[in-house]
Amino acid sequence: MWTSRVFLLLVGIFGLQVASQNETLTIDEVSLQIDDFLQLIQNGSLSTRADSSRSLLPSGCSLACSFLSFALPGQIAYPGSTVYNFEESRYWSVQQQSNSPTCRFSPTDAVGVSVAVLALRVTQCKFAVKSGGHATFAGASNIDAGVTIDLINFNQVAVSANKKETAVGAGNIWHDVYNYLQPKGLTVIGGRVSAIGVGGLTTGGGMSFFSGRYGWACDNVNKYQVVFADGTIRDVTYSSYPDLYFALRGGGNNFGIVTRFDLATYPQGDLWAGAETFFYTPETAAELNNAFYWLNINAPSDPYAQVILAYAYVQSFDKYVVASDLQYGKPIANPPILKNFTDTPRAIASTLRVTNLTGLTVEFNNSNPGGFRQTYWAGMVKNSPTLLTDIVAIFMEESNKVKDAAGITPSIAIQGVPLNMIAQFSKNGGNALGITAADGPLVLLNIVYSWSSAADDARIMAAARAVVARSNATAYAQNLGHPYIYMNYAALEQPVLPSYGQKNLAKLRATSKKYDPLGVWQKLQPGYFKLF
């Protein structure tokens, strides 16, 4: 039976949630509540999972987990529990699954996130935040011996009455968002793989099938609901916090925990899309590289068209293949803008058809299976078919050195960033990425290795690193290099934020110091790409 002191502590915490969804405690109030919580343990009124004896009191992350479990019942999961194991299994890469947090916290609202941030500050417990968990490297959205805040319950999707905006919880995956909007003839600008999370993709940039018309995901957020380092919950828009709004458009997890995105919403029905696959030959590669080059130049004439050109090694065949993933935002087969691709002969398979967005993202997801060791690396170069030929040759040379690794699938995806897409980056004061029309058209590179055994980690990472280094050197030698590194494709060792340019990096750092003067997001949330 609860003592009066336990009851008063509970009233102090839960009264906040009853009062207002956006009303929050201060760090001093949470600190006092944690002190009271410890006294209740010490005098025997409460016991904790960490240590039920009164001689040892929980501290650090153990204390944070115990306090949150008491304050917000049912939202903490400990190692060995069904919920903990389930949530750990929801990471895409084996490296992320390998992290073992002290506990996992799955809040149900932004106030819960606020309480957690303050409790983690008081206890000086390091933490990670997970939306979809699709990053490749350990520690990106999971943590050892800390607390992982899992936004799994932030799965709301709601369309405004005028159908021009959709409120999307940060714990959604894109499949669920599109599946909700599709029957309404609507879409938002988001990910192209169904299982990717809303939060990480959007704060890192976020290329979409419709980016030629609307820009990236970060260019289409009307409002961010953000939990600040001081625990307050604020709506961030271009007019309310222009500096922070800018920073959230590509600045990653350095500025707060976004719990909701209010996204610009557009009419969208079926589209024509799919992939044509070819066995690699120099002739086929040259035709497709040239087709890609010309599309990157001509895309402004028909911004409904986009292409991903992907080269991959298929271990079971001991052969390389090349796939042209074509997307056209209308249900019109074989549009003239994509004729150079569809006229390329010798395809061995095709999935081109009129489909819907959900179906297309599922197709992409099926070509990106989870449960493997993964590494992503990013690059950006200027538009040139001969440079693409050189980069593909480098990719094959380095991949051949490791193609005997168990379960390996090396690939390189080549994507256009044409001028019509770049023009959208300047909406509402511009994003933080540092790409301008003077740079374009550009080519975004995603180097991917997937494999089975940790014994091969070092040599596969070396191969991927060499592909990036050699490709950049080759591009710059031809005066075709570009510094930008796309956060959502980057390896941990790549300098993502400095690649946005000195001016934008300085703006991001100034914004961080303004809204997080104690460096909570830099020090207590150590994972992913940091500003300092």
XYZ file of C-alpha atoms in Angstrom:
532
model
C 0.000 0.000 0.000
C 1.356 3.446 -0.907
C 2.403 5.801 1.834
C 1.255 9.418 1.715
C 4.725 10.423 0.546
C 4.594 8.018 -2.387
C 1.172 9.349 -3.266
C 2.364 12.956 -3.186
C 5.307 12.122 -5.436
C 2.988 10.490 -7.935
C 0.635 13.449 -7.833
C 3.536 15.767 -8.593
C 4.446 13.793 -11.704
C 1.051 12.814 -13.063
C -0.673 16.105 -12.236
C 1.534 17.595 -14.908
C 0.159 15.281 -17.586
C -3.439 15.882 -16.587
C -2.975 19.656 -16.646
C -1.721 20.104 -20.175
C -0.094 18.133 -22.947
C 2.608 20.784 -23.344
C 3.067 21.814 -19.698
C 6.348 20.514 -18.331
C 8.384 20.244 -15.175
C 11.663 22.044 -14.651
C 14.939 20.297 -14.018
C 14.882 21.509 -10.399
C 11.459 19.962 -9.897
C 12.565 16.643 -11.392
C 15.720 16.724 -9.281
C 13.629 17.161 -6.127
C 11.340 14.335 -7.166
C 14.316 12.038 -7.749
C 15.650 12.982 -4.282
C 12.258 12.085 -2.788
C 12.246 8.865 -4.774
C 15.657 7.900 -3.356
C 14.509 8.667 0.177
C 11.494 6.408 -0.299
C 13.821 3.599 -1.367
C 16.143 4.254 1.545
C 13.398 4.176 4.169
C 11.830 1.053 2.700
C 8.685 2.557 1.228
C 9.791 1.504 -2.256
C 12.051 -1.121 -3.762
C 13.618 -1.011 -7.196
C 14.652 -3.558 -9.764
C 18.212 -2.255 -9.589
C 18.719 -3.140 -5.955
C 16.024 -4.012 -3.459
C 18.312 -3.639 -0.440
C 18.339 -0.353 1.430
C 22.125 -0.282 1.772
C 22.749 0.466 -1.910
C 20.812 3.150 -3.729
C 20.544 3.227 -7.528
C 22.575 5.844 -9.344
C 23.290 6.942 -12.884
C 21.341 5.083 -15.550
C 20.053 2.555 -13.037
C 18.469 5.419 -11.117
C 17.087 6.997 -14.298
C 15.448 3.700 -15.304
C 14.043 3.080 -11.822
C 12.642 6.592 -11.500
C 11.041 6.543 -14.960
C 9.584 3.106 -14.274
C 7.991 4.478 -11.106
C 6.891 7.816 -12.571
C 5.608 6.468 -15.903
C 4.530 2.862 -15.293
C 4.610 0.444 -18.173
C 6.974 2.516 -20.296
C 10.312 1.014 -19.174
C 11.608 -2.347 -20.421
C 14.616 -4.120 -18.923
C 16.996 -6.669 -20.502
C 15.445 -10.089 -20.786
C 11.874 -8.836 -20.961
C 9.660 -9.539 -23.972
C 9.265 -5.823 -24.740
C 13.011 -5.142 -24.470
C 13.860 -8.057 -26.762
C 11.183 -7.063 -29.269
C 12.330 -3.460 -29.441
C 15.976 -4.509 -29.764
C 15.012 -6.762 -32.690
C 13.512 -3.829 -34.616
C 16.876 -2.404 -35.713
C 17.822 -2.921 -39.334
C 21.538 -3.664 -38.882
C 23.103 -6.287 -36.637
C 25.520 -3.642 -35.347
C 22.670 -1.589 -33.885
C 21.016 -4.691 -32.443
C 24.281 -5.478 -30.643
C 23.961 -2.459 -28.313
C 22.618 -3.267 -24.832
C 21.018 -0.320 -23.037
C 20.421 -0.447 -19.294
C 16.745 -0.057 -20.124
C 14.532 1.013 -22.979
C 11.998 3.802 -22.428
C 8.955 3.965 -24.707
C 7.027 7.131 -23.811
C 3.458 7.692 -24.920
C 3.568 11.474 -25.327
C 5.895 14.447 -25.517
C 5.513 15.153 -21.794
C 6.977 11.724 -21.091
C 9.933 12.526 -23.345
C 10.388 15.793 -21.434
C 10.395 14.030 -18.055
C 12.937 11.535 -19.397
C 15.279 14.214 -20.729
C 15.273 15.986 -17.369
C 15.721 12.734 -15.420
C 18.625 11.751 -17.665
C 20.201 15.142 -17.082
C 19.804 14.874 -13.310
C 21.292 11.377 -13.226
C 23.904 12.178 -15.928
C 22.857 9.089 -17.848
C 23.736 8.917 -21.534
C 20.978 8.057 -23.967
C 19.989 7.410 -27.573
C 16.746 8.108 -29.410
C 15.182 5.723 -31.930
C 12.613 6.475 -34.612
C 12.869 3.697 -37.228
C 16.328 2.363 -36.368
C 17.576 2.103 -39.958
C 21.080 3.534 -39.435
C 23.896 1.068 -39.988
C 26.457 1.673 -37.258
C 26.286 0.830 -33.561
C 25.231 3.706 -31.326
C 23.325 5.672 -33.953
C 19.954 5.141 -32.251
C 20.843 2.617 -29.562
C 23.369 2.648 -26.739
C 25.384 0.433 -24.411
C 24.886 0.985 -20.669
C 22.564 3.936 -21.190
C 18.886 4.538 -21.879
C 17.344 4.169 -25.326
C 14.266 6.342 -25.835
C 12.147 4.453 -28.355
C 9.497 6.579 -30.079
C 7.527 3.500 -31.147
C 4.321 4.883 -29.595
C 4.502 8.158 -31.548
C 2.639 6.616 -34.459
C -0.183 9.068 -35.065
C -1.035 10.261 -38.584
C -3.698 12.957 -39.000
C -4.605 15.036 -42.058
C -5.794 18.616 -41.690
C -9.312 19.569 -42.768
C -8.005 21.326 -45.886
C -5.814 18.303 -46.758
C -2.704 20.452 -47.055
C -0.881 19.253 -43.932
C -0.382 15.923 -42.162
C 0.707 15.602 -38.536
C 3.039 12.606 -38.331
C 4.414 11.133 -35.129
C 8.182 10.704 -35.127
C 7.941 6.979 -34.391
C 6.178 6.141 -37.659
C 7.733 4.245 -40.527
C 7.000 5.591 -43.985
C 4.941 2.587 -45.042
C 2.326 3.365 -42.413
C 2.223 7.047 -43.305
C 1.751 6.362 -47.014
C -0.752 3.600 -46.350
C -2.892 6.073 -44.406
C -2.679 8.823 -47.022
C -2.972 6.708 -50.151
C -6.763 6.098 -50.060
C -7.206 9.860 -49.689
C -5.221 10.551 -52.865
C -2.533 12.336 -50.856
C 1.153 12.035 -50.078
C 3.950 13.664 -48.129
C 7.616 13.936 -49.035
C 9.370 11.072 -47.302
C 11.395 7.903 -47.577
C 11.556 5.435 -50.443
C 12.020 2.284 -48.351
C 8.908 1.242 -46.442
C 10.571 0.320 -43.119
C 12.640 3.504 -42.707
C 11.601 5.784 -39.849
C 10.193 9.271 -40.222
C 12.441 10.959 -37.657
C 15.957 10.194 -38.807
C 15.254 10.492 -42.504
C 13.579 13.891 -42.166
C 16.124 15.524 -39.845
C 18.963 14.215 -42.041
C 17.576 15.542 -45.339
C 15.400 12.885 -46.912
C 15.280 12.316 -50.670
C 11.861 11.260 -51.980
C 10.412 9.862 -55.185
C 8.839 13.314 -55.584
C 11.850 15.466 -54.739
C 12.091 16.765 -58.301
C 8.839 18.630 -57.692
C 8.987 19.401 -53.987
C 12.548 19.052 -52.646
C 13.655 16.767 -49.857
C 11.673 15.791 -46.781
C 13.388 18.478 -44.689
C 12.119 21.110 -47.143
C 8.516 20.100 -46.538
C 8.133 20.336 -42.762
C 5.770 23.126 -41.761
C 6.226 22.613 -38.039
C 8.345 20.521 -35.699
C 7.173 19.637 -32.200
C 10.439 19.517 -30.278
C 11.436 18.622 -26.726
C 14.218 21.040 -25.816
C 17.164 20.310 -23.547
C 15.465 22.250 -20.728
C 12.449 19.942 -20.991
C 10.114 22.457 -22.592
C 7.988 21.369 -25.543
C 7.857 23.907 -28.336
C 6.460 24.201 -31.843
C 9.265 25.221 -34.188
C 8.336 26.939 -37.437
C 10.059 29.273 -39.856
C 8.349 32.227 -38.187
C 8.651 31.193 -34.521
C 12.282 30.014 -34.407
C 13.860 30.682 -37.826
C 17.385 29.742 -36.732
C 16.286 26.466 -35.157
C 13.956 25.691 -38.061
C 16.945 26.077 -40.383
C 19.083 23.839 -38.181
C 16.510 21.051 -38.027
C 16.520 20.885 -41.832
C 19.513 18.581 -42.070
C 21.138 19.038 -38.652
C 20.266 15.579 -37.333
C 19.839 14.954 -33.604
C 21.813 17.965 -32.386
C 18.955 20.271 -31.394
C 16.281 18.341 -29.536
C 13.981 15.357 -29.767
C 11.398 15.876 -32.482
C 8.189 14.130 -31.470
C 5.940 15.275 -34.325
C 6.380 16.580 -37.860
C 3.616 18.621 -39.500
C 4.290 17.897 -43.155
C 3.188 19.708 -46.296
C 0.762 17.412 -48.086
C 0.162 17.052 -51.817
C -2.258 15.272 -54.157
C -0.792 12.028 -55.474
C -2.334 8.999 -57.139
C -0.694 6.031 -58.797
C 2.641 6.306 -60.543
C 4.617 4.345 -63.099
C 7.735 2.801 -61.586
C 9.886 -0.266 -61.124
C 13.287 -1.610 -62.069
C 14.933 -3.035 -65.155
C 17.854 -5.319 -64.326
C 20.800 -6.167 -66.575
C 23.897 -8.286 -66.285
C 26.804 -5.887 -66.169
C 28.698 -5.335 -69.387
C 30.779 -2.265 -70.257
C 28.384 -1.541 -73.127
C 25.234 -1.671 -70.986
C 26.904 0.384 -68.275
C 27.948 3.045 -70.781
C 24.412 3.307 -72.182
C 22.837 3.609 -68.737
C 25.466 6.063 -67.459
C 24.827 8.257 -70.483
C 21.066 8.014 -69.978
C 21.568 9.062 -66.362
C 23.757 12.005 -67.364
C 21.196 13.374 -69.798
C 18.295 12.901 -67.389
C 20.186 14.869 -64.758
C 20.475 17.730 -67.267
C 16.966 17.488 -68.716
C 15.013 16.750 -65.501
C 13.753 20.348 -65.139
C 11.737 19.834 -68.328
C 9.732 17.053 -66.635
C 10.253 16.982 -62.844
C 8.001 13.930 -62.453
C 10.903 11.680 -63.525
C 13.626 10.317 -61.258
C 16.042 7.396 -61.517
C 18.281 5.415 -59.197
C 21.053 3.610 -61.060
C 22.411 0.744 -58.935
C 25.384 -1.559 -59.479
C 25.630 -4.662 -57.289
C 27.549 -7.912 -56.933
C 25.439 -11.092 -56.767
C 27.479 -13.681 -54.905
C 25.372 -16.677 -55.973
C 26.056 -15.867 -59.655
C 29.537 -14.426 -59.129
C 28.418 -11.601 -61.400
C 27.724 -7.906 -61.251
C 24.334 -6.574 -62.243
C 23.045 -3.083 -62.898
C 19.496 -1.962 -62.235
C 17.790 1.192 -63.458
C 15.092 1.997 -60.892
C 12.723 4.304 -62.765
C 10.039 6.472 -61.174
C 7.528 8.666 -62.931
C 5.018 10.469 -60.722
C 2.052 9.882 -63.069
C 0.419 6.597 -64.132
C 1.876 6.946 -67.645
C 4.004 4.109 -69.015
C 7.265 4.788 -70.828
C 7.304 8.589 -70.570
C 9.546 10.257 -73.173
C 11.856 11.722 -70.488
C 12.926 8.155 -69.578
C 13.236 6.848 -73.157
C 17.037 6.540 -72.973
C 16.594 4.046 -70.138
C 13.673 2.067 -71.509
C 15.389 1.784 -74.902
C 18.452 0.128 -73.373
C 18.403 -3.523 -74.585
C 19.343 -6.790 -72.855
C 17.289 -6.438 -69.642
C 16.975 -9.772 -67.852
C 14.108 -8.701 -65.571
C 11.627 -5.859 -65.230
C 9.126 -4.788 -62.591
C 8.001 -1.648 -64.422
C 4.273 -1.108 -63.951
C 1.660 1.332 -62.759
C 1.690 1.022 -58.974
C 1.092 3.010 -55.824
C 3.606 4.569 -53.493
C 3.182 1.968 -50.757
C 3.809 -0.875 -53.189
C 6.908 0.802 -54.568
C 8.407 1.371 -51.113
C 7.773 -2.278 -50.236
C 9.645 -3.311 -53.401
C 12.574 -1.157 -52.329
C 12.415 -2.577 -48.814
C 12.594 -6.131 -50.164
C 15.906 -5.281 -51.796
C 17.231 -3.956 -48.458
C 16.683 -6.885 -46.032
C 17.555 -6.520 -42.369
C 19.383 -8.952 -40.131
C 22.838 -8.450 -41.656
C 25.937 -6.483 -40.818
C 25.788 -3.230 -42.765
C 27.828 -0.217 -43.695
C 26.747 2.856 -45.651
C 29.061 5.492 -47.100
C 28.105 8.694 -48.890
C 29.597 10.729 -51.692
C 28.662 13.586 -54.021
C 30.162 14.426 -57.407
C 29.302 16.563 -60.395
C 27.484 15.210 -63.423
C 29.637 13.204 -65.843
C 29.069 9.808 -67.523
C 32.785 9.084 -67.806
C 33.292 9.837 -64.114
C 30.496 7.391 -63.294
C 32.300 4.766 -65.364
C 35.480 5.422 -63.389
C 33.671 5.232 -60.040
C 31.919 1.967 -60.943
C 35.297 0.489 -61.927
C 36.734 1.525 -58.560
C 33.734 0.017 -56.768
C 34.198 -3.284 -58.588
C 37.949 -3.399 -57.994
C 37.571 -2.903 -54.260
C 34.554 -5.196 -53.985
C 36.397 -7.994 -55.776
C 38.880 -8.048 -52.894
C 36.155 -9.027 -50.434
C 33.583 -10.818 -52.595
C 34.366 -14.138 -50.883
C 33.026 -12.859 -47.532
C 30.045 -14.837 -46.264
C 26.707 -13.367 -47.330
C 28.209 -10.280 -48.926
C 26.204 -7.936 -51.143
C 28.158 -4.857 -52.251
C 26.290 -2.160 -54.143
C 26.563 1.447 -55.218
C 23.461 3.532 -55.851
C 23.738 6.594 -58.093
C 21.062 9.286 -57.837
C 20.577 12.586 -59.576
C 20.262 15.925 -57.816
C 19.182 18.091 -60.770
C 18.580 21.822 -60.763
C 14.822 21.539 -60.315
C 15.417 19.600 -57.090
C 18.068 21.997 -55.829
C 15.709 24.929 -56.457
C 13.397 23.541 -53.762
C 16.150 23.606 -51.117
C 15.718 27.369 -50.652
C 12.080 27.208 -49.500
C 11.312 28.973 -46.194
C 14.791 30.351 -45.657
C 16.641 27.344 -47.029
C 17.921 24.104 -45.546
C 21.257 23.529 -43.840
C 22.811 21.269 -46.474
C 24.865 23.903 -48.287
C 23.918 22.867 -51.838
C 23.170 25.649 -54.330
C 22.179 25.863 -57.977
C 25.732 26.893 -58.803
C 26.822 23.374 -57.830
C 24.379 21.417 -59.951
C 23.363 19.187 -61.405
C 24.940 16.782 -58.931
C 25.178 13.039 -58.405
C 24.588 11.485 -54.990
C 26.439 8.224 -54.266
C 25.479 5.571 -51.724
C 28.081 2.839 -51.219
C 26.586 -0.121 -49.369
C 28.057 -3.366 -48.074
C 25.928 -6.023 -46.397
C 27.513 -9.204 -44.982
C 27.126 -11.941 -42.376
C 30.238 -12.397 -40.249
C 31.929 -9.998 -37.829
C 35.204 -11.667 -38.780
C 35.019 -9.819 -42.097
C 34.304 -6.384 -40.617
C 37.772 -4.897 -40.944
C 38.416 -5.834 -44.550
C 34.943 -4.880 -45.743
C 35.137 -1.513 -44.002
C 38.543 -1.014 -45.632
C 37.073 -1.786 -49.044
C 34.190 0.667 -48.570
C 36.558 3.336 -47.277
C 38.788 2.833 -50.315
C 35.849 3.167 -52.724
C 34.984 6.550 -51.215
C 38.561 7.822 -51.024
C 39.473 6.743 -54.546
C 36.194 8.011 -56.015
C 36.653 11.420 -54.411
C 40.256 11.619 -55.560
C 39.241 10.710 -59.097
C 36.412 13.252 -59.117
C 38.543 16.093 -57.812
C 41.317 15.230 -60.296
C 38.747 15.819 -63.044
C 37.456 19.001 -61.371
C 34.191 17.161 -60.683
C 34.364 16.730 -56.912
C 31.880 18.063 -54.380
C 32.260 18.149 -50.577
C 28.681 17.380 -49.512
C 28.150 14.207 -47.471
C 24.548 13.077 -47.097
C 23.900 12.302 -43.432
C 21.472 9.468 -44.072
C 24.034 7.567 -46.160
C 27.180 8.462 -44.233
C 29.547 6.258 -42.283
C 30.263 7.415 -38.749
C 33.796 8.486 -39.616
C 32.685 10.779 -42.449
C 32.620 14.519 -41.579
C 28.968 15.140 -42.404
C 28.251 18.495 -40.778
C 31.504 20.197 -41.876
C 30.587 19.191 -45.434
C 27.694 21.692 -45.295
C 30.247 24.481 -45.572
C 31.911 26.757 -43.016
C 29.070 29.281 -42.979
C 26.339 26.734 -42.344
C 28.437 24.831 -39.828
C 28.969 28.056 -37.893
C 25.218 28.754 -37.953
C 24.458 25.259 -36.685
C 26.974 25.546 -33.864
C 25.662 28.960 -32.853
C 22.114 27.590 -32.793
C 23.212 24.652 -30.676
C 24.859 26.936 -28.118
C 21.817 29.224 -28.050
C 19.218 26.545 -27.348
C 21.417 23.976 -25.588
C 24.090 25.966 -23.737
C 25.032 23.006 -21.528
C 25.540 20.699 -24.529
C 22.999 18.071 -23.511
C 22.557 16.768 -27.054
C 26.331 16.776 -27.603
C 27.409 15.080 -24.377
C 24.553 12.969 -23.049
C 23.342 11.857 -26.475
C 26.705 10.855 -27.955
C 25.545 8.839 -30.955
C 25.277 9.840 -34.600
C 26.841 12.978 -36.123
C 27.756 15.676 -33.611
C 28.511 19.374 -34.010
C 31.319 19.556 -31.449
